[in-house]
mmCIF file of C-alpha atoms and ligand atoms in Angstrom:
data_model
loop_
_atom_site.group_PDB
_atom_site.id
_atom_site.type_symbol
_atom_site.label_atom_id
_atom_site.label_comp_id
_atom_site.label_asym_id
_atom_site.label_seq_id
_atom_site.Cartn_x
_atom_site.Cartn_y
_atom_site.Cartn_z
ATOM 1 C CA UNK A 1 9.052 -14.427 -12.747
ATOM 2 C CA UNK A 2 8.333 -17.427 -11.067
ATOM 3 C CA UNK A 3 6.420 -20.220 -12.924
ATOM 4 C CA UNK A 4 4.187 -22.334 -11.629
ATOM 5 C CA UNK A 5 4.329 -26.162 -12.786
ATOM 6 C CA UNK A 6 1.296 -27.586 -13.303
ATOM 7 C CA UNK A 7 0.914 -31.337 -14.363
ATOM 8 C CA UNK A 8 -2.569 -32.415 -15.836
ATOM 9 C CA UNK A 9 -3.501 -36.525 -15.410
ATOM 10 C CA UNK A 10 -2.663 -36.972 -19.118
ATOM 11 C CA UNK A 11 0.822 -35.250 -19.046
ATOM 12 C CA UNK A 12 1.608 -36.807 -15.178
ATOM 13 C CA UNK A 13 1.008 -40.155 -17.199
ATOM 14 C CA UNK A 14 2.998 -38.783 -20.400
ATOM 15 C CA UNK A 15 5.951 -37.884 -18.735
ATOM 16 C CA UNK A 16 6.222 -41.111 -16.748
ATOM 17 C CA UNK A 17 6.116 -43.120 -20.115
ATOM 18 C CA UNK A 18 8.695 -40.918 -21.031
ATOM 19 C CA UNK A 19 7.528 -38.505 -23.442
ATOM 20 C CA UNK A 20 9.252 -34.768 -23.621
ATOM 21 C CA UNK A 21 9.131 -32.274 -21.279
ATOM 22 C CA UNK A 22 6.683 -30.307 -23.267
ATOM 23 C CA UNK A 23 3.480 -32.061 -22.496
ATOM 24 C CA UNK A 24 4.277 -30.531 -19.315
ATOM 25 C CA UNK A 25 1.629 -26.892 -19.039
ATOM 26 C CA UNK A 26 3.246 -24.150 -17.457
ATOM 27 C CA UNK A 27 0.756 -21.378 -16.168
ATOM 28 C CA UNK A 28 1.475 -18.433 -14.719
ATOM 29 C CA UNK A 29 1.065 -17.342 -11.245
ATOM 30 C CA UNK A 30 -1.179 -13.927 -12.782
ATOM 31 C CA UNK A 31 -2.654 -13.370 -15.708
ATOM 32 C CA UNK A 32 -3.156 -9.788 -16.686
ATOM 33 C CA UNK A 33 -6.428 -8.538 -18.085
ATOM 34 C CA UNK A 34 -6.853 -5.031 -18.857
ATOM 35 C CA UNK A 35 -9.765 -2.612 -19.528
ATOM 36 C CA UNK A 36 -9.918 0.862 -19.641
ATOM 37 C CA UNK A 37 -12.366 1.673 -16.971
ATOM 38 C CA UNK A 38 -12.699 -0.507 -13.643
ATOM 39 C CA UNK A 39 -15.347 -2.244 -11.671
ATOM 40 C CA UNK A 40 -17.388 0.589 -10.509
ATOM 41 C CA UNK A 41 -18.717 0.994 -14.768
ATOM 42 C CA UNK A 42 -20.393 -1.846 -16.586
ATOM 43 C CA UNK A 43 -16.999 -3.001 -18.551
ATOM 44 C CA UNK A 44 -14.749 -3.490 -15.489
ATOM 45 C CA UNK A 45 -17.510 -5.486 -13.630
ATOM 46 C CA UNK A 46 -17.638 -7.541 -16.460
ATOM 47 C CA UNK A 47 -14.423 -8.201 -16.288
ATOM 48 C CA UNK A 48 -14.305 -8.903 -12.702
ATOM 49 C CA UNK A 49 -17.332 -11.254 -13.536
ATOM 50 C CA UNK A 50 -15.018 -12.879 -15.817
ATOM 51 C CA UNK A 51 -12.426 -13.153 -13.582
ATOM 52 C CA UNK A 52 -14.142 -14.800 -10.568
ATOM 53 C CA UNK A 53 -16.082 -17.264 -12.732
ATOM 54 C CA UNK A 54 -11.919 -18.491 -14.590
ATOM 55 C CA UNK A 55 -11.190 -18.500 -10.898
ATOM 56 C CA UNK A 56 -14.224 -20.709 -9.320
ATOM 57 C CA UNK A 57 -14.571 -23.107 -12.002
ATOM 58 C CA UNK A 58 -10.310 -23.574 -12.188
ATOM 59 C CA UNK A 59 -10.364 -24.141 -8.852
ATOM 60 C CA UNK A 60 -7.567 -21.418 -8.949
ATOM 61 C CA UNK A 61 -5.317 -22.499 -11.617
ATOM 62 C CA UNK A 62 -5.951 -19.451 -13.755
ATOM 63 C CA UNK A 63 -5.950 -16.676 -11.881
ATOM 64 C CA UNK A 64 -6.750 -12.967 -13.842
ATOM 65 C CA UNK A 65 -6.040 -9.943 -11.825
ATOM 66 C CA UNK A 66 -7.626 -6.491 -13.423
ATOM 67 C CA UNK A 67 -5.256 -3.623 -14.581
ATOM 68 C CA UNK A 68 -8.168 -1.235 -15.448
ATOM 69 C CA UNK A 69 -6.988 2.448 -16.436
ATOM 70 C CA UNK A 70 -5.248 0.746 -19.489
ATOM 71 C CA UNK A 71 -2.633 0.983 -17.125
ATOM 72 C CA UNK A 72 -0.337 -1.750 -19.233
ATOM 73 C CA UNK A 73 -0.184 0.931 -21.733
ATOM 74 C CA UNK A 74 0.166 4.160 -19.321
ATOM 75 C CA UNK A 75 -3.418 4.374 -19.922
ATOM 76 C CA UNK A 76 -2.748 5.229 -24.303
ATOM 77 C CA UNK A 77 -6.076 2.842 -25.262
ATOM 78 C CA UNK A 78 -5.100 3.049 -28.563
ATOM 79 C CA UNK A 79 -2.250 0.908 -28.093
ATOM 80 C CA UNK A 80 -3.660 -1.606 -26.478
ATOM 81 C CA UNK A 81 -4.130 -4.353 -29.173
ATOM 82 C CA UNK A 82 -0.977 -3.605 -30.128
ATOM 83 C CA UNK A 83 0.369 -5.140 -26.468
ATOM 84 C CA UNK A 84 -1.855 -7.996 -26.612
ATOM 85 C CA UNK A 85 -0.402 -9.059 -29.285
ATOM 86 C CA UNK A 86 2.927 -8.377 -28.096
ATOM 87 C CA UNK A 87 2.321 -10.723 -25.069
ATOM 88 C CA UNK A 88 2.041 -7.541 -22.626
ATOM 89 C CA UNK A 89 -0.968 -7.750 -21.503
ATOM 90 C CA UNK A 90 -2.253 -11.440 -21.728
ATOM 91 C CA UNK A 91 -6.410 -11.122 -21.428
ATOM 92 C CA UNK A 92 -8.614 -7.940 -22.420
ATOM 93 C CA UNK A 93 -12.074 -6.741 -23.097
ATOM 94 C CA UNK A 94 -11.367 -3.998 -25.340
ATOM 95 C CA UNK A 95 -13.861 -1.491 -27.188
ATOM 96 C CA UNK A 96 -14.037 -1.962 -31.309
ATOM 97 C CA UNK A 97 -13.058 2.062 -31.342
ATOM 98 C CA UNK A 98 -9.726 1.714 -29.620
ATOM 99 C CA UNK A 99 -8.603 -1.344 -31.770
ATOM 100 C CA UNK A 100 -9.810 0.106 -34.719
ATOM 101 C CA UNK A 101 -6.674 1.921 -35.025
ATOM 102 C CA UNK A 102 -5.025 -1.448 -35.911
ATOM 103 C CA UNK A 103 -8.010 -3.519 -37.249
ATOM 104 C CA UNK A 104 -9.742 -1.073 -39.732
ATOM 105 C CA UNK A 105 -13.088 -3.798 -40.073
ATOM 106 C CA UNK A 106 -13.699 -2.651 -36.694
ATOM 107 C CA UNK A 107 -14.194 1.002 -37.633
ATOM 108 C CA UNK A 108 -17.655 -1.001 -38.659
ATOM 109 C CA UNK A 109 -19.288 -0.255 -35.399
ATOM 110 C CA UNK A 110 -18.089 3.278 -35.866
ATOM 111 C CA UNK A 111 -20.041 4.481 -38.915
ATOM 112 C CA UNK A 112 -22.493 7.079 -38.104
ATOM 113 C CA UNK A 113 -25.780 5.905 -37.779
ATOM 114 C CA UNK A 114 -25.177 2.436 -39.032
ATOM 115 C CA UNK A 115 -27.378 0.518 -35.739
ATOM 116 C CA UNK A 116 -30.764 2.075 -34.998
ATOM 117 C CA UNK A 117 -31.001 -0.113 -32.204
ATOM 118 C CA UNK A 118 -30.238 -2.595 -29.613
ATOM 119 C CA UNK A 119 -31.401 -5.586 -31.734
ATOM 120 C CA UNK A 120 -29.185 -3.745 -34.490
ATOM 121 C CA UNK A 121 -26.343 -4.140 -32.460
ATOM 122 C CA UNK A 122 -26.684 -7.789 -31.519
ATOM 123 C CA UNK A 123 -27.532 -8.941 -35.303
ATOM 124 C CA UNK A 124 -23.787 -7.800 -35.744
ATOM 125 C CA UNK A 125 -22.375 -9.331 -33.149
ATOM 126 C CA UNK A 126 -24.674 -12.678 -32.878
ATOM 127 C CA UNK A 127 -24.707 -13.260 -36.596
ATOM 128 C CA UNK A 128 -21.989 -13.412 -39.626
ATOM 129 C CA UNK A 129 -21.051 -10.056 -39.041
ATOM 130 C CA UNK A 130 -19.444 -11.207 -35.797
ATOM 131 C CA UNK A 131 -17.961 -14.466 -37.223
ATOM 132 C CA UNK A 132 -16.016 -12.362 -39.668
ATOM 133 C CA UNK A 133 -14.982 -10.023 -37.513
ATOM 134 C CA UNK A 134 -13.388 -13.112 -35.119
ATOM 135 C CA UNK A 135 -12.180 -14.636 -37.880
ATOM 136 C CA UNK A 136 -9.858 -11.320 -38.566
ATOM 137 C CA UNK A 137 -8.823 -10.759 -35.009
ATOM 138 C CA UNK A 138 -8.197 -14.663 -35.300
ATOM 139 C CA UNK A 139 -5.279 -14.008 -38.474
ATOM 140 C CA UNK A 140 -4.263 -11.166 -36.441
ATOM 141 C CA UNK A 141 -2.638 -12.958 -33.440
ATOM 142 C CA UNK A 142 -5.133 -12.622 -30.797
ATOM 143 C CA UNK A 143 -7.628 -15.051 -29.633
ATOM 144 C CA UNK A 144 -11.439 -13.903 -29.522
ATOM 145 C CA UNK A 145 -14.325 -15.540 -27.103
ATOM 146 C CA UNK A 146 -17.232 -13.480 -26.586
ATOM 147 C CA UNK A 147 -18.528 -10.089 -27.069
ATOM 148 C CA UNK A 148 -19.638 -7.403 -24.040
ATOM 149 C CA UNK A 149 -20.946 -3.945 -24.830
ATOM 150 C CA UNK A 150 -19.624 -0.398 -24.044
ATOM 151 C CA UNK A 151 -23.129 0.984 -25.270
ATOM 152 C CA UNK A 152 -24.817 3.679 -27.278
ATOM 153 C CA UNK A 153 -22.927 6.888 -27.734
ATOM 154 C CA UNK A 154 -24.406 10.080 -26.686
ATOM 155 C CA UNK A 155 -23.295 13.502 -27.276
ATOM 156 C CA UNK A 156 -23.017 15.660 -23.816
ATOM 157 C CA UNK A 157 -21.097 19.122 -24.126
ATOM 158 C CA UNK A 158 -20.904 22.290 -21.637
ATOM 159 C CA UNK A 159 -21.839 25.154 -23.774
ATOM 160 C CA UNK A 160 -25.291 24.426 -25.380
ATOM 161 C CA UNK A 161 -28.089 22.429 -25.837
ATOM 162 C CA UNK A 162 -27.756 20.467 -29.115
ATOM 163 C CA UNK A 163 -31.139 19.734 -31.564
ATOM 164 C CA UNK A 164 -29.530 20.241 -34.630
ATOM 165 C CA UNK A 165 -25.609 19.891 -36.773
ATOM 166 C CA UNK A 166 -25.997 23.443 -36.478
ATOM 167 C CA UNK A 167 -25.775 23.316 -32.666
ATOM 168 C CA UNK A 168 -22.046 21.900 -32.791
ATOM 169 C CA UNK A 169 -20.635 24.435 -34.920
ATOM 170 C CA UNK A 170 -17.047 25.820 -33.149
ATOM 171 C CA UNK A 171 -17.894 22.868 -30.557
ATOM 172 C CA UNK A 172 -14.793 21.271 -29.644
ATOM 173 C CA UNK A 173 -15.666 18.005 -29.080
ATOM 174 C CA UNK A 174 -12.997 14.810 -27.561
ATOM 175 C CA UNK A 175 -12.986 12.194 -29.287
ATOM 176 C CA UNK A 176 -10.632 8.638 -29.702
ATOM 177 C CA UNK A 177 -9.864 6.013 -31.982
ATOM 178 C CA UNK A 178 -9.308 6.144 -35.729
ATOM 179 C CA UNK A 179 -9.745 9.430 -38.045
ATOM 180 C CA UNK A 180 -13.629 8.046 -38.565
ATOM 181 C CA UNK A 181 -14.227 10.050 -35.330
ATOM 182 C CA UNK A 182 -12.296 13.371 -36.757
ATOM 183 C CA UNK A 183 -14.571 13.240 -40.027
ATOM 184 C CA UNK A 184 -17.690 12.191 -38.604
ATOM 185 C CA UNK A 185 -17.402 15.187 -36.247
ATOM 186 C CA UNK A 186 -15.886 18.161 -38.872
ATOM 187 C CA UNK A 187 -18.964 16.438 -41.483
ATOM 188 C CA UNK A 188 -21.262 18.471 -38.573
ATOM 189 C CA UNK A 189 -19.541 21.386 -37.886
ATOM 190 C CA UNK A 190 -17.691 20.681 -34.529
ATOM 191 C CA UNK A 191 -14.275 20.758 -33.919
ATOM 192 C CA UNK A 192 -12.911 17.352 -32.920
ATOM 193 C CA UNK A 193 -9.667 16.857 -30.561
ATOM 194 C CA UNK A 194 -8.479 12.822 -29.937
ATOM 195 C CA UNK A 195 -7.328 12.156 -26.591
ATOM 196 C CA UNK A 196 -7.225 9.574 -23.987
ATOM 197 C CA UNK A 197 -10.078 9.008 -21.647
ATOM 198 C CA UNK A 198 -7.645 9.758 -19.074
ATOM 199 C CA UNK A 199 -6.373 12.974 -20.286
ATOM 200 C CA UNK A 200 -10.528 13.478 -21.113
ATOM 201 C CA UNK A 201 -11.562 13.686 -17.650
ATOM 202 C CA UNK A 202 -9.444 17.115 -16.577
ATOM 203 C CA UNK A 203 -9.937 18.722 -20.268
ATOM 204 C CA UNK A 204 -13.564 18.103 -18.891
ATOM 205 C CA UNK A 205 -12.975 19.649 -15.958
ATOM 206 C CA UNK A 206 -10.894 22.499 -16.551
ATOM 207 C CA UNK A 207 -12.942 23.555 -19.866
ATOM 208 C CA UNK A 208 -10.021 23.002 -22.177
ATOM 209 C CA UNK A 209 -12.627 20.850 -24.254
ATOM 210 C CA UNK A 210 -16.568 21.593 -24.478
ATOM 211 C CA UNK A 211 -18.111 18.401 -25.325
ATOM 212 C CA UNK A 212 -17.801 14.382 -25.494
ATOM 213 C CA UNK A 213 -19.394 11.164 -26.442
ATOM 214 C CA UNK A 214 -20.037 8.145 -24.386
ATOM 215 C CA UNK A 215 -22.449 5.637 -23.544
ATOM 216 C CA UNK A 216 -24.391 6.470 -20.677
ATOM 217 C CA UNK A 217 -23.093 4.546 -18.477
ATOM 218 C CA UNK A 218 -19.772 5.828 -18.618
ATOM 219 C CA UNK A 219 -21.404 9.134 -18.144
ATOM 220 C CA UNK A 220 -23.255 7.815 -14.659
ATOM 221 C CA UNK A 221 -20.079 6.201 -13.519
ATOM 222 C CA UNK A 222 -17.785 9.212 -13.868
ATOM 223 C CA UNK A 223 -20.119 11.301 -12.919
ATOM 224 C CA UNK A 224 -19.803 13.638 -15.986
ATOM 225 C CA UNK A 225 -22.445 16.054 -14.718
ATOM 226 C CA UNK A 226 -19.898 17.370 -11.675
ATOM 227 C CA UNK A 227 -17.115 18.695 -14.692
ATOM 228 C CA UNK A 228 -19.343 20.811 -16.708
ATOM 229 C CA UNK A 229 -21.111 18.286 -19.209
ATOM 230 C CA UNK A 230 -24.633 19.511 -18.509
ATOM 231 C CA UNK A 231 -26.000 18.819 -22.185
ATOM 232 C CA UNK A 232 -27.216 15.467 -23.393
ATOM 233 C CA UNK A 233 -28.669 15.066 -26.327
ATOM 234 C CA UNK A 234 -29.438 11.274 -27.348
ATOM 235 C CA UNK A 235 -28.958 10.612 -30.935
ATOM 236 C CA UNK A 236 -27.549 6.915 -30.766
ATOM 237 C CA UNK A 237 -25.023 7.496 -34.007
ATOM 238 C CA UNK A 238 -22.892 4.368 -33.009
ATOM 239 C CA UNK A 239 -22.431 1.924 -30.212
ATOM 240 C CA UNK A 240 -19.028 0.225 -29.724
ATOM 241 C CA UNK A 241 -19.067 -3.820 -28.656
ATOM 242 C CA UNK A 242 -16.776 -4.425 -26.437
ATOM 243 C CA UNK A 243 -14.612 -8.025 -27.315
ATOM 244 C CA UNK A 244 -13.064 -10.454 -24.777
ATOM 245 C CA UNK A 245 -9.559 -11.865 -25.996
ATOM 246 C CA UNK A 246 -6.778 -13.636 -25.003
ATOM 247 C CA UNK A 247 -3.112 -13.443 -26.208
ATOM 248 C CA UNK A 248 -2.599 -16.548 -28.310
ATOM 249 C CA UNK A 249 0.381 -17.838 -26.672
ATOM 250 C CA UNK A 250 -0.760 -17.463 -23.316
ATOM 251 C CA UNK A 251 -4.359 -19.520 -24.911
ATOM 252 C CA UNK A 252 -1.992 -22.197 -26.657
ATOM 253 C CA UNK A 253 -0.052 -22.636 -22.839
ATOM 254 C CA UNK A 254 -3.610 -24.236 -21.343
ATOM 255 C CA UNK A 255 -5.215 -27.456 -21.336
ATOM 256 C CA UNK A 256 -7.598 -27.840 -23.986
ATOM 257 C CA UNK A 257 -10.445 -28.289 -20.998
ATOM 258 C CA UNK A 258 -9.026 -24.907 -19.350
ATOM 259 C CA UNK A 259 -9.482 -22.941 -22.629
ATOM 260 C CA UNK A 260 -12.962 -23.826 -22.703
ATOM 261 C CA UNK A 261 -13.316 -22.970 -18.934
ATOM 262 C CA UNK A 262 -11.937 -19.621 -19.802
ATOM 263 C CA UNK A 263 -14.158 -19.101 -23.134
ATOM 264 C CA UNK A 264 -17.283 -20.146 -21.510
ATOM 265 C CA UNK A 265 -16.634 -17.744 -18.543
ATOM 266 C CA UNK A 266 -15.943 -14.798 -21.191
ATOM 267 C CA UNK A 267 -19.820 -15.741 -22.782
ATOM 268 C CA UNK A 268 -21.462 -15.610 -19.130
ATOM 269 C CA UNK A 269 -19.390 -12.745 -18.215
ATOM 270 C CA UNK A 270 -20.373 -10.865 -21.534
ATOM 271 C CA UNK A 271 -24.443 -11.492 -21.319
ATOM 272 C CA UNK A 272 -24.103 -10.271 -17.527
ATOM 273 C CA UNK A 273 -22.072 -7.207 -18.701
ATOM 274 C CA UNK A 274 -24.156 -6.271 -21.856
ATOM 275 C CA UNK A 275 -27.238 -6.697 -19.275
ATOM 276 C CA UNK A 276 -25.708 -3.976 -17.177
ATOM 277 C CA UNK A 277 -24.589 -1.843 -20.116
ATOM 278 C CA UNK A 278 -28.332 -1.391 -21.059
ATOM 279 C CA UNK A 279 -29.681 -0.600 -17.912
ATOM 280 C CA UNK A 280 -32.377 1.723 -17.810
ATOM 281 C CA UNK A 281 -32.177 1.907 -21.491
ATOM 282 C CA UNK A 282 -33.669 -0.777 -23.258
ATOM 283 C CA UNK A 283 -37.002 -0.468 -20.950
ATOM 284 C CA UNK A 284 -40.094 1.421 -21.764
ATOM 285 C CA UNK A 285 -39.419 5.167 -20.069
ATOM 286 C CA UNK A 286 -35.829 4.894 -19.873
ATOM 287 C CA UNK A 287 -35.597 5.390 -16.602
ATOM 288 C CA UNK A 288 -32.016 6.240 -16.444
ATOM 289 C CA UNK A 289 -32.445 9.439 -18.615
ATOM 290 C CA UNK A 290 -34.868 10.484 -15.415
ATOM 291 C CA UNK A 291 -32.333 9.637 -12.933
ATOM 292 C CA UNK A 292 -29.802 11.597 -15.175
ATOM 293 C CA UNK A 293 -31.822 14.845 -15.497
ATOM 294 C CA UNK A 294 -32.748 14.792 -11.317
ATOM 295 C CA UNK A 295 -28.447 15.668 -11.669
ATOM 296 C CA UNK A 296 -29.392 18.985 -13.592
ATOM 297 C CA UNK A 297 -28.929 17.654 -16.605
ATOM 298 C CA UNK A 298 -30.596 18.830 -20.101
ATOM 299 C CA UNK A 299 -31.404 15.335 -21.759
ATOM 300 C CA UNK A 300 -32.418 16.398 -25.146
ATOM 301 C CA UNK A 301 -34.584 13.222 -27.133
ATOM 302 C CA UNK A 302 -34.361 14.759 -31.065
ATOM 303 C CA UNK A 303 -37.190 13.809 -32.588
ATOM 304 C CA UNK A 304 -37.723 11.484 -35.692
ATOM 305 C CA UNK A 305 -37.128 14.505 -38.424
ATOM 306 C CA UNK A 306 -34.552 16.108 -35.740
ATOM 307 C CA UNK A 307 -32.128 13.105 -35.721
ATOM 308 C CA UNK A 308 -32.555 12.527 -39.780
ATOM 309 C CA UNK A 309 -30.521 15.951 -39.875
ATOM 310 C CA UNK A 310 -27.376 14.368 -38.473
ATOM 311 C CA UNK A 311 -27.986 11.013 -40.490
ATOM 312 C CA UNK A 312 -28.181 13.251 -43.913
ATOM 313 C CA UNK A 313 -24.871 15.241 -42.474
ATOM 314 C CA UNK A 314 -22.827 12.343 -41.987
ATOM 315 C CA UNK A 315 -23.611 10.133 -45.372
ATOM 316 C CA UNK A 316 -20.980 11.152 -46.787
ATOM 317 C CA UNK A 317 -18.517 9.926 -44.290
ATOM 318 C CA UNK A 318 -20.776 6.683 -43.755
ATOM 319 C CA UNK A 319 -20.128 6.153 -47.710
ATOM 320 C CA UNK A 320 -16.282 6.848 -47.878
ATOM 321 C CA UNK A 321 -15.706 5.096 -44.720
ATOM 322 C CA UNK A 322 -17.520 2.226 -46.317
ATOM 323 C CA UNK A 323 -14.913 1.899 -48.897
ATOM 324 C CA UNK A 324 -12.103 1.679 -46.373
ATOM 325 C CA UNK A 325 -13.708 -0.914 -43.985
ATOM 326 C CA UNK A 326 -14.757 -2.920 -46.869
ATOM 327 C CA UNK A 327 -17.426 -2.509 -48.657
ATOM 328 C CA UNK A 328 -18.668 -6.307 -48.831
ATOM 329 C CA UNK A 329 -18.566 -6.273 -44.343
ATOM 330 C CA UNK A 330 -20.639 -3.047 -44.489
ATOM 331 C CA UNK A 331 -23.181 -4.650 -46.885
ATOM 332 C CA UNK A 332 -23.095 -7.853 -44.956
ATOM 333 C CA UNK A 333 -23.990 -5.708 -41.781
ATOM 334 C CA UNK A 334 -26.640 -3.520 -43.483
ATOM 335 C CA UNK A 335 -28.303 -6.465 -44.688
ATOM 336 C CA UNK A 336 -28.099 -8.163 -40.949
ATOM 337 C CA UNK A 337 -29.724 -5.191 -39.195
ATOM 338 C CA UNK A 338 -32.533 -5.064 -42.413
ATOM 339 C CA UNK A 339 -33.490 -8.618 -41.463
ATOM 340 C CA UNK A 340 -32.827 -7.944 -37.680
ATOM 341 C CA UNK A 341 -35.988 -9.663 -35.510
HETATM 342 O O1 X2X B 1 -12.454 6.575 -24.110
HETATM 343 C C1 X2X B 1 -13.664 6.382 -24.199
HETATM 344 O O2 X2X B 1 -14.448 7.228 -24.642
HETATM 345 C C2 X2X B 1 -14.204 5.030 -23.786
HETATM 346 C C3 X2X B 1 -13.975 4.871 -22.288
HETATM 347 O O3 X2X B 1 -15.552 4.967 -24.055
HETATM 348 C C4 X2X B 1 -13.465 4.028 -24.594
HETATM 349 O O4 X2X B 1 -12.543 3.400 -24.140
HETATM 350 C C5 X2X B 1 -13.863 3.845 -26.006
#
């Protein structure tokens, strides 16, 4: 690949007093930053936020091109940490569920019913919670900057309307990341498959599974409603952050003034993204849910006692899942949303 030989002021001046070729920064012509889904969903336009913003305020020296799809990986999301790492792909914004395979701390997110809410979520990810969580992503080769959101998951199936764990019974219901998904989901009766989002959309559409879980958003974007998923029913049982990172050698290649170009841009890019991630769902009315059911859709809002069902069903899962996160994060976490504003 060609390499493009950039010389900073200080190293210009370094190398003409004679000091080793190594001051000299090498960047790259592209730098590749993958996400699962592309522009046209919350994520991906984050990431194209993110992008533009390296772009503009490098004055092109670092210049990100998307590979949305997880197409670095043949679209397997579930090995994408693995590749960052491995110097594959060199920039991501990656959801907590398909790293969690690899980083078991960020199975956190992932407990059932652990976040009642929005402010929930961001005590995580704005307070110590979220400093530990870098810190171990930090040890484990990969270079963290700012956090974005994938959302609230809600469940959506073809078959039935769903009030109740009772509802889900036979259910076979997609699913990915780690086995927390498997248990959560046999805990209620359903029958849980894991597979890809990109092998998800056909089994959608040619009923070969009934039911999924997704933010929203995603819903909206891929237009869900057209392969069958008629059935909403929002219960908010966990929301996966989504995390912007850099490979650590590609990070270690820049100026120290062009990694802070790069992390700043990942913090605007993140508040813009998490802004569209919530849209129509953290006002009064969710208007969203109205736009969703003028598709044909059954949006089923459980009720206080309704949703307590599924909390009570899952505890046990919540409790041994606890155990292999770490139980001293979990407490840390369920003492962050207690004291949550
Ligand atoms: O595969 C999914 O369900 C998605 C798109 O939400 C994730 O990547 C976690």
């Amino acid at each position: 690949m060609r390499r493009r030989v950039l010389f900073t002021a200080a190293a210009a001046a370094a190398l003409i007093a004679g000091a080793p070729a190594h001051a000299q920064t090498k960047y790259k012509d592209e730098y590749k930053l993958s996400t699962v889904v592309p522009a046209s969903f919350p994520w991906g336009k984050g990431g194209e936020i993110w992008a533009d913003l390296v772009r503009q305020r490098t004055n092109g020296r670092i210049n990100i091109k998307m590979y949305p799809g997880v197409s670095l990986v043949q679209g397997d999301q579930t090995r994408e940490f693995t590749a960052i790492r491995q110097g594959i792909i060199d920039l991501a914004i990656g959801s907590t569920i398909n790293w969690s395979p690899q980083v078991k701390e960020l199975n956190l997110f992932s407990l059932p019913f652990l976040m009642p809410d929005y402010k929930a979520i961001d005590a995580l990810t704005q307070g110590p919670v979220g400093k530990d969580i870098f810190a171990i992503l930090e040890k484990q080769g990969v270079v963290p900057l700012a956090w974005g959101e994938n959302g609230y998951r809600e469940l959506t199936n073809s078959k039935r309307e769903v009030r109740k764990p009772d509802d889900l019974k036979g259910l076979k219901i997609r699913v990915v990341g780690s086995p927390l998904f498997l248990d959560t989901f046999r805990a209620l009766g359903a029958n849980p498959t894991q597979m890809s989002w990109a092998d998800a959309q056909p089994a959608f559409a040619s009923g070969a599974v009934d039911g999924q879980e997704n933010p929203m958003s995603i819903f909206t974007a891929a237009k869900l409603h057209t392969v069958g998923q008629k059935n909403v029913t929002m219960w908010g049982y966990v929301a996966d952050p989504l995390i912007f990172v850099v490979n650590k050698d590609v990070w270690e290649s820049w100026t120290p003034a062009d990694r802070e170009i790069v992390r700043q841009a990942a913090i605007d890019a993140g508040k813009q993204e998490i802004a569209l991630a919530r849209k129509g769902l953290d006002e009064p009315g969710q208007p969203l849910l109205k736009e969703i059911e003028g598709m044909g859709v059954n949006v089923v809002r459980l009720t206080p006692a309704e949703r307590n069902d599924f909390v009570s069903a899952t505890r046990r899962v919540y409790a041994q899942w606890k155990g292999t996160i770490g139980p001293d994060l979990v407490s840390k976490a369920e003492q962050s949303i207690a004291a949550r504003k």
